[in-house]
Amino acid sequence: MSDAASEKNTALMEKIVSLCKRRGFIFQSAEIYGGLNGCWDYGPLGTELKRNLKEYWWRKNVQEREDILGLDGSILTHQDVLKASGHVGGFSDPMCDCLLSKARLRADQIEPLSGTAYHYTGASHDESGWSVDRPYSVLIWGNQDENKARKTAKQYYAQFLTDKQIAPKKLELAGETNEELTETTKYNPENGSLLTEPREFNLMFKTHMGASADDGDESAVAYLRPETAQSIFVQFKNVAETNRVKLPFGIAQIGKSFRNEINPRNYTFRSREFEQMEIEFFCRAEDGLALTDEWLERRLTFYEEIGIPREHLHILDIPDGERAHYSQKTYDIEYEFPFGIQELEGVAYRGAYDLSKHKEHSGKPLDFFDDETKEKLVPHVVEPSAGCDRTILALICEAYDEETVTDEKGKEETRTVMRFAPRMAPVKVGVFPLLKNKPELVEKARDVQSLLTPHMNVFYDETAAIGRRYRRQDEIGTPFCVTIDFDTIGESGDELKDTVTLRHRDSMEQERISIADLRSFLLDRIA
RNA sequence: GCGGGUAUAGCUUAGUGGUAAAGCCCUAGCCUUCCAAGCUAGUUAUGUGGGUUCGAUUCCCACUACCCGCUCCA
């Protein structure tokens, strides 16, 4: 991305964020207390949008399918579940930072070195009277010159200089001592600079169960789940035994997950608390790869149905060596966000890894008896795992549009429109009396509102000029507006009586429709 | 986590070491017959905590949050 394009996209993202706040889609969490890093709240419209997404996903993937069942697992998770899955232990690699280059290194992958460590207590610059007092050391090894240690140390201390004009080599080092070290991993093999102490980077939120549990009680440790998938695997046997299922079949779940991201970024894209929509689709080993491709197609169709065209999606076929070791096939479905192409969903063929691990750790049989082949097996699994909040953000970015409209006087102005697919739109229809000081119009508009309210989210508005009301609805993505005028109440004769103006968001075109046809007309278009 | 930047009303922006301004939005009223009309009135702000000062929104420090670039992303 060029700098100019990058700046344009940053500006676009700022406008989207601003609209989301102004119109009540998304707010910063705990804003009045300064905000909570990586956490966001959905306002009234954002909540409607998210409900529409989750309900559509649930309907398509659970209710309209005989072979997928729902689950709603607890968020607090038994520590043994996450030990079995590898989330505890496996993903908490201690990391060190290089004090000179700021590079981050995995502590267990640092090459041990033997050599001479040169220690310093600080540095100074006599001419300017500047000095700094902090310990540092450099390792030299092999046939390296000891002056290399001094040069490196001066570069390190130079970063604290207030006057950047002073060259590092003009500094005087203080308190030089040296010692021989063997097999040390405290120094960066790249440049010999001292590293920070290793620090843990486990991204799970840890807590203690029970009111009296103290921090030292290891048996009371529980975690907020880092993914919804694990409760599906852990409950696999219960679901399978209580529901007369046969392979292949799936278990689906929508719910919150938590990761203590080091660096939340890009608005709601990488949050510490987020919602997932996941399916674990269990199958026979021989069907796994084909089902993975099938699910990819099905998921792409889903995104089209909610208004994200395929040409804005990218499919990443994760190559060998970059997939998790147990996965024979993984696709990432990515979307072109203004801040870059980023993942919305992963479709992964995970083999029998998860159930096998839980079988092994729990000691409980998690085999499935296949009635067709009369054999016991641990099913394989295909996992389409979508980020709900990420999809919401994609819907918002995709919908955002500005167009220039010219009024009758030739004046140009910008119309901001959220072009949500009608089935996702938070508000389906706006109902307006043309004028609010004519009781007949208001009464008729209220009748139309009552007619539609049981079937969809309706917004009634009688304030300001009719054009303003249309534009307000454009900005929140309401696909249709209905205006009750004097024709509706029969002032132009019986032919137009009980008809209303129906105005389309995208084209701004208007058509006349009878109130009797209104409900089915709208329902057909928002299903 | 590192480096850089930013923080004034719901939004977009002014401005000042001594009473914080405007536009848009919003609310109420009047008016108004289809694309952000007009008039009147009204609500709302210097992110948090320290310091310097008689006095700080302004200067300094710290913190928090957001943005950008790295880094990370099971």
Coordinates of C-alpha atoms (C1' of nucleotides) in Angstrom, one line a residue, chain B:
Chain B
rG1 C1' 6.4 -4.7 24.5
rC2 C1' 9.4 -0.6 21.5
rG3 C1' 9.4 4.1 18.7
rG4 C1' 6.4 8.3 16.8
rG5 C1' 1.8 11.2 17.1
rU6 C1' -2.9 12.8 19.2
rA7 C1' -6.4 14.1 23.3
rU8 C1' -11.3 21.1 23.8
rA9 C1' -19.3 19.8 23.5
rG10 C1' -22.4 13.8 20.6
rC11 C1' -19.3 15.1 15.7
rU12 C1' -15.8 18.5 13.1
rU13 C1' -12.7 22.3 14.4
rA14 C1' -11.1 27.5 16.8
rG15 C1' -8.7 29.8 20.8
rU16 C1' -6.2 31.5 25.4
rG17 C1' -1.2 31.7 31.6
rG18 C1' -7.0 35.3 33.9
rU19 C1' -15.3 34.9 31.5
rA20 C1' -13.6 28.8 26.4
rA21 C1' -15.8 30.3 20.3
rA22 C1' -18.2 28.4 16.0
rG23 C1' -20.5 25.1 12.5
rC24 C1' -23.1 20.6 12.4
rC25 C1' -25.9 17.3 15.5
rC26 C1' -29.5 17.0 19.4
rU27 C1' -34.2 18.9 22.4
rA28 C1' -38.6 22.1 22.6
rG29 C1' -41.9 25.5 20.0
rC30 C1' -43.6 28.0 15.5
rC31 C1' -43.6 27.1 10.4
rU32 C1' -43.3 23.6 6.5
rU33 C1' -47.0 19.1 0.9
rC34 C1' -41.2 14.3 -0.5
rC35 C1' -34.4 14.4 -0.1
rA36 C1' -29.8 17.4 5.5
rA37 C1' -35.3 24.5 4.4
rG38 C1' -36.3 28.8 7.9
rC39 C1' -37.2 31.4 12.7
rU40 C1' -36.9 31.4 18.2
rA41 C1' -35.2 29.2 22.6
rG42 C1' -32.2 25.4 25.0
rU43 C1' -28.6 21.2 26.7
rU44 C1' -23.6 19.7 26.4
rA45 C1' -16.5 20.2 26.5
rU46 C1' -10.6 21.4 27.9
rG47 C1' -9.0 12.5 29.1
rU48 C1' -7.0 11.3 34.5
rG49 C1' -3.6 12.6 38.4
rG50 C1' 0.4 15.5 40.0
rG51 C1' 3.9 19.8 39.6
rU52 C1' 5.2 25.2 38.6
rU53 C1' 2.1 29.6 39.4
rC54 C1' -1.7 34.4 42.9
rG55 C1' -4.2 31.8 38.9
rA56 C1' -3.1 26.1 34.2
rU57 C1' -7.4 24.0 29.1
rU58 C1' -2.6 26.5 27.8
rC59 C1' 4.0 25.3 30.6
rC60 C1' 6.3 20.6 32.8
rC61 C1' 5.9 15.4 34.6
rA62 C1' 3.4 10.8 35.0
rC63 C1' -0.8 7.8 33.7
rU64 C1' -4.8 6.3 30.5
rA65 C1' -6.9 5.8 25.8
rC66 C1' -6.8 6.2 20.6
rC67 C1' -4.0 6.5 15.8
rC68 C1' 0.6 5.3 12.8
rG69 C1' 5.2 2.1 12.2
rC70 C1' 7.6 -2.2 14.3
rU71 C1' 6.6 -6.6 17.3
rC72 C1' 3.0 -10.3 18.5
rC73 C1' -1.3 -12.9 17.1
rA74 C1' -2.4 -20.7 20.0

